[in-house]
Amino acid sequence: MNRSRLAKSYKSILPFFLSLIISLPTFSQVTAPPAPSGTAAPSSTGAQGTSQSGPRGNTTGNTGTGNTQSGPGGQQGANQQGGAQQGNQQSGNQQGNDGQGGDKGKNAANQNGQNGEGGDQSKINKSTSTTLTPEQQQKEAFRQKIYGYSIFADKNLAPIPDLQIVTPTTYVVGPGDEMKIYLYNYAESTFEVVVNKDGFISIPRVGNVMVAGRTIEEIRKILIDKFSKFVPGMIGTGGETARTKLMVTLGDVRSVKVFVTGEVINPGTYTVSSLSSAFNALYQAGGPNEIGSFREVRVVRQGKVVSRIDIYDYLVNGKIDGDIRVQENDNIVVGYYLKRAEVAGMVKRPGIYELKPEEKLGDVLRYSGGFNDKAYRARIKIQRITSKERKILDVAESQYDTFEMATGDSINVETVLDRYENIVTIEGAVMRPGEYSLDNSPSLKVLIENAQGMREDAFVGRINVLRTREDLTIQTIPINYTDVLNGVTPDLILTRLDQIIVPSRFEMAETAYVSVEGEVNNKKIGENDGKFPYTTDMTLEDVLVQAGGLKESAYTSEVEVVRRKRNSIAGAANAQISEVYKFNVNRDLSMNAKATNFVLFPFDQVIVRKSPNYVEQQTVFVEGEVLVTGPYTIINKNDKISDVIKRAGGLTELAYPEGATLLRRTVVKNLDEAVDYEQVQQTEKSIKQGTLTGDLPNVKEEKIGIVLKNILKNPGSFEDLVVQEGDIIRIPKRLETVQVAGSVLYPTTVKYGKGMNFTDYISQSGGFTVQSLRKSSYIKYPNGNIDRTRRFLFFNVYPKVQPGSEIFVPTRAAPVLNPQQTIATATGLLGSVMSLILAVLAFRSIN
């Protein structure tokens, strides 16, 4: 019993000791603990070169300047210059070990000091100058038209594969790759090894294992065979699976140099990650140039073509079968294009497309995304360049998939015609007017049924059908639709572009109305001009209600209705042309039993006149030197200026009655122009209220000179004018100056002085000028009156000057010559000219 228990205990602890022994190799192979992101991890000696390892993307390299970080794989090649330090930060132009970072950079051809790249991917092959010459701009614009170029021009795409991926089982291992070997389940251990230059990895107790040129899956199988010799449970027995599992993953991966040659933007040598594909390298080279092929990209390895890439397969179908992983010294070759065509017009993606020899016109249209919604699909025009000249081809829709394309073809897809092939139109008195399909409405009867029939006001006796003939002339076909319904006339068969017009009875009749004029509250002044729509059995009371009732000023005893005479005697001089009906309408719009419910006819005219004994309040305004200024209501129709001044309390001591004026403003209506009644009413209201300011074109302003001193001395005399509504009486203060203007030496304002006459004020203004027209001088008095200079024999009699006057001296105009004076002047000038000419000729003959 004790022996059996001891044996079981030994079997249970044996795997633990075996795993312990395996996991204690040399110190150089012990895995260092992960370093925090962005900090240095403990250094360890790898199989090749010196490196520091840590989590992928956070391992700090031990060479190179700056705080750079390396990702998987540490650094290799200790004596290389221009290594690209890569990681979460960027550093360029460094000297040190060639470290691989979080995203794997590239070495550009013929450069000492490579561009550092970080997790954001720096833009590659970036031009040092953003300014392009006109030739470069033209070339770049042409490249943008090439289908597929934009994917290589977009530098926001990542040109380097993401290293944070599951280890591909088909990855071919080579020198410089870091491998991580894990044993787990029954026995556990971890190994980190780097493939040396000879292609071997060295594992304690296992020895050297050749892994270069083999895939991850092949290496896993070899290691299982190696470890199974001393690790229990590596190979399953008795139908059971292996109890100890082995997994091989990649750490840092190596860099490989590839060549990108041919017709690319930037041909040269590029250092890329061993996980990169041929497409990644082609992207770093900028892609094919303007004459490069997008359909035939070859990957040449050791002198043999190992893969061909069709970039269109990736752009159109999203797959790229020939995109293999590159290996050391691979050459990606881009040749010339063989056949290319340009598509323009109504397609979804116009541009230049490359074709394979066997592809047809239909393939080009599919690459361009197909037709737009408004494209003309029935026929396409193709311009072709022959060996001598240009040639145009018309391709029908049925030939798209079989038409052979030639390089340089230019395809133009036009827009569809703006016309309909099966349209008919119905308008007028139908329920649903509009456009209809000729296929579903082949005849007039069917079309009207599809339009849900005619309206009640339809005039079915004559329907007009406007038909467009082949020569585009219009033919009118009248139809009696009643006969069509009754079978008397056959149904009309419609043709394309037929236009059916169903007239309405209302449109064929004149719009009837009743007009209301005079003293009503709502005459609808403006567009309708007091006109109200006529309705059947409309009465006088009805139209007065619509007009808003009677105004207070209405003369209700005689409301007239004027009616057209429709049966007057033609040709008679005294023929009656209208009839007048008079009614006595109460304020509540009621009438006596005999006159009530008087039915109106169309176009009747209702006139409500203003009551003869109704007068609204009228106001005049007094301004200036009176005791109480302001508005005063006219009491009697014959109120005069003296009456208003008396009501205003008389003049003040500072009043100057000689300068008093009467301002009268009236609205002038031009019969030749359209009248804005609302504006006229507003202007008249402003005049009545005395609030009108500024000059208005339709307002006539008269300044009437009055002799207020005589009016107040003799009230009611002929000088005492009758005031009107809106008049303004202005009495100024005592004036003490005289203004002199016109043709004087110094126009100015002079202080008034008693005893000074007209010439005295002229003298104080400098006197007359040479051009002064003295006999026409005049004076304007403060009350607006004008007085002129008179002649007595040879003397000028100048007017009397009063305070506040304005003296004006006109300027003498140039004299106008009569015909005799004109002839005499011209003759004298001609004689002078001839004398001068003779003198010149005589002088020349003497010399």
PDB file of C-alpha atoms in Angstrom, residues 555-722:
ATOM      1  CA  TYR A 555     -78.337 111.519 -47.306  1.00  0.00           C
ATOM      2  CA  THR A 556     -80.687 108.641 -46.532  1.00  0.00           C
ATOM      3  CA  SER A 557     -83.769 110.242 -48.061  1.00  0.00           C
ATOM      4  CA  GLU A 558     -82.526 109.701 -51.606  1.00  0.00           C
ATOM      5  CA  VAL A 559     -80.426 106.579 -52.103  1.00  0.00           C
ATOM      6  CA  GLU A 560     -80.252 106.003 -55.855  1.00  0.00           C
ATOM      7  CA  VAL A 561     -79.945 102.774 -57.807  1.00  0.00           C
ATOM      8  CA  VAL A 562     -78.822 103.401 -61.384  1.00  0.00           C
ATOM      9  CA  ARG A 563     -79.519 100.500 -63.771  1.00  0.00           C
ATOM     10  CA  ARG A 564     -78.341  99.947 -67.312  1.00  0.00           C
ATOM     11  CA  LYS A 565     -80.987 100.186 -70.003  1.00  0.00           C
ATOM     12  CA  ARG A 566     -80.644  96.935 -71.916  1.00  0.00           C
ATOM     13  CA  ASN A 567     -83.355  97.507 -74.534  1.00  0.00           C
ATOM     14  CA  SER A 568     -82.978 101.144 -75.495  1.00  0.00           C
ATOM     15  CA  ILE A 569     -83.875 102.341 -78.992  1.00  0.00           C
ATOM     16  CA  ALA A 570     -80.783 102.268 -81.173  1.00  0.00           C
ATOM     17  CA  GLY A 571     -80.053 105.426 -83.148  1.00  0.00           C
ATOM     18  CA  ALA A 572     -82.520 107.652 -81.263  1.00  0.00           C
ATOM     19  CA  ALA A 573     -81.013 110.916 -80.037  1.00  0.00           C
ATOM     20  CA  ASN A 574     -83.137 110.902 -76.904  1.00  0.00           C
ATOM     21  CA  ALA A 575     -82.813 107.167 -76.246  1.00  0.00           C
ATOM     22  CA  GLN A 576     -82.863 106.289 -72.570  1.00  0.00           C
ATOM     23  CA  ILE A 577     -79.595 104.677 -71.476  1.00  0.00           C
ATOM     24  CA  SER A 578     -80.256 104.111 -67.774  1.00  0.00           C
ATOM     25  CA  GLU A 579     -83.009 103.896 -65.180  1.00  0.00           C
ATOM     26  CA  VAL A 580     -82.862 105.545 -61.754  1.00  0.00           C
ATOM     27  CA  TYR A 581     -84.667 104.227 -58.664  1.00  0.00           C
ATOM     28  CA  LYS A 582     -84.739 106.310 -55.483  1.00  0.00           C
ATOM     29  CA  PHE A 583     -85.266 104.909 -51.991  1.00  0.00           C
ATOM     30  CA  ASN A 584     -85.632 106.284 -48.502  1.00  0.00           C
ATOM     31  CA  VAL A 585     -83.400 104.090 -46.372  1.00  0.00           C
ATOM     32  CA  ASN A 586     -83.456 104.244 -42.594  1.00  0.00           C
ATOM     33  CA  ARG A 587     -80.303 104.245 -40.493  1.00  0.00           C
ATOM     34  CA  ASP A 588     -80.885 100.573 -39.623  1.00  0.00           C
ATOM     35  CA  LEU A 589     -81.001  99.874 -43.410  1.00  0.00           C
ATOM     36  CA  SER A 590     -84.720  99.147 -43.326  1.00  0.00           C
ATOM     37  CA  MET A 591     -87.158 100.520 -45.914  1.00  0.00           C
ATOM     38  CA  ASN A 592     -90.892 100.783 -46.224  1.00  0.00           C
ATOM     39  CA  ALA A 593     -92.875  97.712 -47.182  1.00  0.00           C
ATOM     40  CA  LYS A 594     -93.182  98.798 -50.806  1.00  0.00           C
ATOM     41  CA  ALA A 595     -89.491  99.369 -51.408  1.00  0.00           C
ATOM     42  CA  THR A 596     -88.075  96.563 -49.268  1.00  0.00           C
ATOM     43  CA  ASN A 597     -86.366  93.567 -50.894  1.00  0.00           C
ATOM     44  CA  PHE A 598     -85.635  95.528 -54.058  1.00  0.00           C
ATOM     45  CA  VAL A 599     -83.729  92.978 -56.167  1.00  0.00           C
ATOM     46  CA  LEU A 600     -80.601  94.261 -57.866  1.00  0.00           C
ATOM     47  CA  PHE A 601     -79.415  93.394 -61.354  1.00  0.00           C
ATOM     48  CA  PRO A 602     -75.828  92.817 -62.432  1.00  0.00           C
ATOM     49  CA  PHE A 603     -73.833  96.046 -62.857  1.00  0.00           C
ATOM     50  CA  ASP A 604     -76.315  98.152 -60.879  1.00  0.00           C
ATOM     51  CA  GLN A 605     -74.803 101.311 -59.382  1.00  0.00           C
ATOM     52  CA  VAL A 606     -75.831 102.336 -55.843  1.00  0.00           C
ATOM     53  CA  ILE A 607     -75.156 105.994 -54.995  1.00  0.00           C
ATOM     54  CA  VAL A 608     -75.424 107.320 -51.431  1.00  0.00           C
ATOM     55  CA  ARG A 609     -74.966 111.071 -51.530  1.00  0.00           C
ATOM     56  CA  LYS A 610     -73.753 113.352 -48.776  1.00  0.00           C
ATOM     57  CA  SER A 611     -76.407 115.208 -46.787  1.00  0.00           C
ATOM     58  CA  PRO A 612     -76.578 118.886 -47.880  1.00  0.00           C
ATOM     59  CA  ASN A 613     -76.808 120.177 -44.310  1.00  0.00           C
ATOM     60  CA  TYR A 614     -73.975 118.056 -42.922  1.00  0.00           C
ATOM     61  CA  VAL A 615     -70.613 119.739 -42.489  1.00  0.00           C
ATOM     62  CA  GLU A 616     -67.656 118.375 -40.548  1.00  0.00           C
ATOM     63  CA  GLN A 617     -65.613 120.575 -38.256  1.00  0.00           C
ATOM     64  CA  GLN A 618     -63.062 122.695 -40.099  1.00  0.00           C
ATOM     65  CA  THR A 619     -59.924 124.115 -38.530  1.00  0.00           C
ATOM     66  CA  VAL A 620     -57.483 126.944 -39.238  1.00  0.00           C
ATOM     67  CA  PHE A 621     -54.192 127.521 -37.447  1.00  0.00           C
ATOM     68  CA  VAL A 622     -52.679 130.684 -36.018  1.00  0.00           C
ATOM     69  CA  GLU A 623     -48.945 130.876 -35.423  1.00  0.00           C
ATOM     70  CA  GLY A 624     -46.584 133.561 -34.202  1.00  0.00           C
ATOM     71  CA  GLU A 625     -47.207 136.748 -32.273  1.00  0.00           C
ATOM     72  CA  VAL A 626     -50.784 136.364 -31.066  1.00  0.00           C
ATOM     73  CA  LEU A 627     -51.884 135.956 -27.524  1.00  0.00           C
ATOM     74  CA  VAL A 628     -53.043 132.328 -27.898  1.00  0.00           C
ATOM     75  CA  THR A 629     -51.661 130.298 -30.802  1.00  0.00           C
ATOM     76  CA  GLY A 630     -53.039 126.995 -32.059  1.00  0.00           C
ATOM     77  CA  PRO A 631     -55.952 125.543 -34.031  1.00  0.00           C
ATOM     78  CA  TYR A 632     -59.277 127.348 -34.258  1.00  0.00           C
ATOM     79  CA  THR A 633     -62.490 125.820 -35.556  1.00  0.00           C
ATOM     80  CA  ILE A 634     -64.409 127.740 -38.202  1.00  0.00           C
ATOM     81  CA  ILE A 635     -67.764 128.721 -36.703  1.00  0.00           C
ATOM     82  CA  ASN A 636     -69.410 130.285 -39.720  1.00  0.00           C
ATOM     83  CA  LYS A 637     -68.793 129.557 -43.357  1.00  0.00           C
ATOM     84  CA  ASN A 638     -67.863 133.225 -43.893  1.00  0.00           C
ATOM     85  CA  ASP A 639     -65.405 133.525 -41.000  1.00  0.00           C
ATOM     86  CA  LYS A 640     -62.575 135.893 -41.947  1.00  0.00           C
ATOM     87  CA  ILE A 641     -58.997 136.526 -40.855  1.00  0.00           C
ATOM     88  CA  SER A 642     -60.041 139.269 -38.447  1.00  0.00           C
ATOM     89  CA  ASP A 643     -62.494 136.905 -36.742  1.00  0.00           C
ATOM     90  CA  VAL A 644     -59.812 134.313 -36.150  1.00  0.00           C
ATOM     91  CA  ILE A 645     -57.264 136.892 -34.899  1.00  0.00           C
ATOM     92  CA  LYS A 646     -59.886 138.263 -32.520  1.00  0.00           C
ATOM     93  CA  ARG A 647     -60.543 134.766 -31.126  1.00  0.00           C
ATOM     94  CA  ALA A 648     -56.775 134.325 -30.712  1.00  0.00           C
ATOM     95  CA  GLY A 649     -56.658 137.339 -28.349  1.00  0.00           C
ATOM     96  CA  GLY A 650     -55.172 139.851 -30.785  1.00  0.00           C
ATOM     97  CA  LEU A 651     -51.561 140.668 -31.529  1.00  0.00           C
ATOM     98  CA  THR A 652     -48.763 140.963 -29.015  1.00  0.00           C
ATOM     99  CA  GLU A 653     -46.530 144.034 -28.611  1.00  0.00           C
ATOM    100  CA  LEU A 654     -43.714 142.315 -30.553  1.00  0.00           C
ATOM    101  CA  ALA A 655     -45.943 141.449 -33.505  1.00  0.00           C
ATOM    102  CA  TYR A 656     -45.015 142.767 -36.925  1.00  0.00           C
ATOM    103  CA  PRO A 657     -48.334 142.858 -38.824  1.00  0.00           C
ATOM    104  CA  GLU A 658     -46.697 144.060 -42.038  1.00  0.00           C
ATOM    105  CA  GLY A 659     -45.001 140.631 -42.296  1.00  0.00           C
ATOM    106  CA  ALA A 660     -48.108 138.533 -41.693  1.00  0.00           C
ATOM    107  CA  THR A 661     -48.836 135.828 -44.267  1.00  0.00           C
ATOM    108  CA  LEU A 662     -51.618 133.368 -45.062  1.00  0.00           C
ATOM    109  CA  LEU A 663     -50.417 129.859 -46.066  1.00  0.00           C
ATOM    110  CA  ARG A 664     -52.964 127.816 -48.010  1.00  0.00           C
ATOM    111  CA  ARG A 665     -52.291 124.224 -49.155  1.00  0.00           C
ATOM    112  CA  THR A 666     -54.472 122.100 -51.397  1.00  0.00           C
ATOM    113  CA  VAL A 667     -54.155 118.606 -52.884  1.00  0.00           C
ATOM    114  CA  VAL A 668     -53.817 118.542 -56.674  1.00  0.00           C
ATOM    115  CA  LYS A 669     -55.052 115.432 -58.507  1.00  0.00           C
ATOM    116  CA  ASN A 670     -53.575 114.656 -61.900  1.00  0.00           C
ATOM    117  CA  LEU A 671     -56.286 113.072 -64.013  1.00  0.00           C
ATOM    118  CA  ASP A 672     -53.707 111.585 -66.412  1.00  0.00           C
ATOM    119  CA  GLU A 673     -52.065 109.486 -63.721  1.00  0.00           C
ATOM    120  CA  ALA A 674     -53.297 106.732 -61.425  1.00  0.00           C
ATOM    121  CA  VAL A 675     -54.462 108.174 -58.118  1.00  0.00           C
ATOM    122  CA  ASP A 676     -53.443 106.617 -54.812  1.00  0.00           C
ATOM    123  CA  TYR A 677     -56.634 107.317 -52.882  1.00  0.00           C
ATOM    124  CA  GLU A 678     -55.224 106.231 -49.559  1.00  0.00           C
ATOM    125  CA  GLN A 679     -52.274 108.631 -49.967  1.00  0.00           C
ATOM    126  CA  VAL A 680     -54.630 111.467 -50.972  1.00  0.00           C
ATOM    127  CA  GLN A 681     -56.832 110.880 -47.926  1.00  0.00           C
ATOM    128  CA  GLN A 682     -53.786 110.810 -45.642  1.00  0.00           C
ATOM    129  CA  THR A 683     -52.473 114.082 -47.161  1.00  0.00           C
ATOM    130  CA  GLU A 684     -55.836 115.817 -46.800  1.00  0.00           C
ATOM    131  CA  LYS A 685     -56.055 114.649 -43.212  1.00  0.00           C
ATOM    132  CA  SER A 686     -52.573 116.064 -42.507  1.00  0.00           C
ATOM    133  CA  ILE A 687     -53.551 119.403 -44.048  1.00  0.00           C
ATOM    134  CA  LYS A 688     -56.669 119.590 -41.888  1.00  0.00           C
ATOM    135  CA  GLN A 689     -54.657 118.781 -38.757  1.00  0.00           C
ATOM    136  CA  GLY A 690     -51.810 121.132 -39.691  1.00  0.00           C
ATOM    137  CA  THR A 691     -49.228 118.332 -39.416  1.00  0.00           C
ATOM    138  CA  LEU A 692     -48.070 118.261 -43.054  1.00  0.00           C
ATOM    139  CA  THR A 693     -44.299 118.694 -43.314  1.00  0.00           C
ATOM    140  CA  GLY A 694     -41.958 118.706 -46.301  1.00  0.00           C
ATOM    141  CA  ASP A 695     -42.662 119.168 -49.993  1.00  0.00           C
ATOM    142  CA  LEU A 696     -45.000 116.734 -51.667  1.00  0.00           C
ATOM    143  CA  PRO A 697     -45.446 116.574 -55.461  1.00  0.00           C
ATOM    144  CA  ASN A 698     -49.256 116.489 -55.287  1.00  0.00           C
ATOM    145  CA  VAL A 699     -49.620 119.343 -52.775  1.00  0.00           C
ATOM    146  CA  LYS A 700     -49.928 122.939 -54.018  1.00  0.00           C
ATOM    147  CA  GLU A 701     -48.738 125.500 -51.450  1.00  0.00           C
ATOM    148  CA  GLU A 702     -49.759 129.143 -51.842  1.00  0.00           C
ATOM    149  CA  LYS A 703     -48.286 131.945 -49.748  1.00  0.00           C
ATOM    150  CA  ILE A 704     -50.852 134.769 -49.885  1.00  0.00           C
ATOM    151  CA  GLY A 705     -49.662 138.252 -48.955  1.00  0.00           C
ATOM    152  CA  ILE A 706     -52.072 140.022 -46.658  1.00  0.00           C
ATOM    153  CA  VAL A 707     -52.047 143.534 -45.149  1.00  0.00           C
ATOM    154  CA  LEU A 708     -52.928 142.571 -41.598  1.00  0.00           C
ATOM    155  CA  LYS A 709     -52.696 146.149 -40.350  1.00  0.00           C
ATOM    156  CA  ASN A 710     -55.492 147.239 -42.703  1.00  0.00           C
ATOM    157  CA  ILE A 711     -57.519 144.086 -41.962  1.00  0.00           C
ATOM    158  CA  LEU A 712     -57.493 144.746 -38.229  1.00  0.00           C
ATOM    159  CA  LYS A 713     -58.269 148.435 -38.789  1.00  0.00           C
ATOM    160  CA  ASN A 714     -61.236 147.688 -41.094  1.00  0.00           C
ATOM    161  CA  PRO A 715     -62.614 144.178 -40.275  1.00  0.00           C
ATOM    162  CA  GLY A 716     -64.821 142.812 -43.043  1.00  0.00           C
ATOM    163  CA  SER A 717     -63.183 144.903 -45.756  1.00  0.00           C
ATOM    164  CA  PHE A 718     -62.215 143.480 -49.153  1.00  0.00           C
ATOM    165  CA  GLU A 719     -58.695 142.792 -47.793  1.00  0.00           C
ATOM    166  CA  ASP A 720     -60.142 140.609 -44.996  1.00  0.00           C
ATOM    167  CA  LEU A 721     -60.152 137.206 -46.690  1.00  0.00           C
ATOM    168  CA  VAL A 722     -62.513 134.333 -45.863  1.00  0.00           C
TER     169      VAL A 722
END
